[in-house]
Coordinates of C-alpha atoms in Angstrom, one line a residue:
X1 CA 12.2 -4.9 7.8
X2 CA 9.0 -6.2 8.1
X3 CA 5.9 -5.5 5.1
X4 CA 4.4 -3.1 7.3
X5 CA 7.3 -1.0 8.0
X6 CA 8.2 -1.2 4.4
X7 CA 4.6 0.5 3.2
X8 CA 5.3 2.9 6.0
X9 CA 8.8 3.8 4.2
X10 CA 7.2 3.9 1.3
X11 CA 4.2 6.3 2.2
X12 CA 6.8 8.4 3.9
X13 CA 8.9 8.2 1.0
X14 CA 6.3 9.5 -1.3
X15 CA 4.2 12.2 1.3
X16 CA 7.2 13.7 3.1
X17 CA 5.1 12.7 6.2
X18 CA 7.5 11.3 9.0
X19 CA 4.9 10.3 11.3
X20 CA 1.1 9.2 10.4
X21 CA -0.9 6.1 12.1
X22 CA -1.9 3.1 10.0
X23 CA -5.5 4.9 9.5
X24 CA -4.5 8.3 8.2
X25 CA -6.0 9.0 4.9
X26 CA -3.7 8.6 2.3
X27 CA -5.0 11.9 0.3
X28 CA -6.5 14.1 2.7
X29 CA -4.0 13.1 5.2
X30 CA -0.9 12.2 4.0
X31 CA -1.7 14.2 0.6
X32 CA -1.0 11.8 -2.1
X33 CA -2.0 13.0 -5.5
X34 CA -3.3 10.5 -8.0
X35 CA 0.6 10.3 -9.0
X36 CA 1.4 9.2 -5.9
X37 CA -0.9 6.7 -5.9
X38 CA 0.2 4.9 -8.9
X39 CA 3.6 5.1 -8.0
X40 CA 2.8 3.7 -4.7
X41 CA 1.0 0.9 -6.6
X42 CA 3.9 0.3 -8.7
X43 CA 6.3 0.3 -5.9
X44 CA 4.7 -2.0 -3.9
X45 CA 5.1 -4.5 -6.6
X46 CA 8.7 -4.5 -7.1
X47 CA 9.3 -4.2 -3.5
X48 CA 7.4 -7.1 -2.5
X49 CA 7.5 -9.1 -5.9
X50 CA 3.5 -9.1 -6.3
X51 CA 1.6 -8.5 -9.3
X52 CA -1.5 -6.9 -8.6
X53 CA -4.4 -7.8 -10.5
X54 CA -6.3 -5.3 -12.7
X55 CA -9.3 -4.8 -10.2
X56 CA -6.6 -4.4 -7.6
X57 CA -4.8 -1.2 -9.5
X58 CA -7.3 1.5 -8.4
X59 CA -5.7 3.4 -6.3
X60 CA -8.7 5.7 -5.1
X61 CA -9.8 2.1 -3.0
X62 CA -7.2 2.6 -0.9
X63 CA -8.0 4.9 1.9
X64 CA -5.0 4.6 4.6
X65 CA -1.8 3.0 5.1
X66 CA -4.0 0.0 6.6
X67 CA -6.0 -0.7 3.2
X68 CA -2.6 -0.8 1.5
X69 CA -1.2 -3.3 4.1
X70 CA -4.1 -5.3 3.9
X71 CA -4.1 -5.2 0.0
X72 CA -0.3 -6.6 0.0
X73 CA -0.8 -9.1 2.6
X74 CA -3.6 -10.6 0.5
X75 CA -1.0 -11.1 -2.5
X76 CA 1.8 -12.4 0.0
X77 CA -0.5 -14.7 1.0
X78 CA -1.3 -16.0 -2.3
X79 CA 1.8 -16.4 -3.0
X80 CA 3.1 -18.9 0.2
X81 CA 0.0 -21.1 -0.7
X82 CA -2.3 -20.1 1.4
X83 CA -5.9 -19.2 1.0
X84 CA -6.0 -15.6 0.5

């Protein structure tokens, strides 16, 4: 599974949402509480082996599925060496 299909589990996962499109809010949409959205934070980290930095851990900057995909791609790039 690709990293986008893996957020997209995860979102799921969390809203009970089976279908949304990558720019569907994440609270007014896909109605993730502020729980949600640190657990999302959290999960993204073990399942893609990232550490997200402090300034990185507030959820309420993440806006749709895409801002979360983006977020993670920054850290995945990081981590292969390249400039991120």
């Amino acid at each position: 599974m690709d990293m986008k299909e893996t957020i997209r589990e995860l979102l799921r996962s969390l809203s009970g949402c089976g279908e949304f499109r990558d720019t569907d809010g994440l609270q007014d949409v896909l109605g993730l509480d502020s729980l949600a959205m640190v657990t999302l934070l959290v999960r993204l980290e073990d399942a893609f082996g990232i550490r997200l930095d402090e300034s990185d851990m507030n959820p309420y900057e993440l806006y749709a599925a895409q801002d979360v995909m983006r977020l993670v791609e920054k850290y995945l790039e990081k981590a292969d060496g390249y400039p991120g």
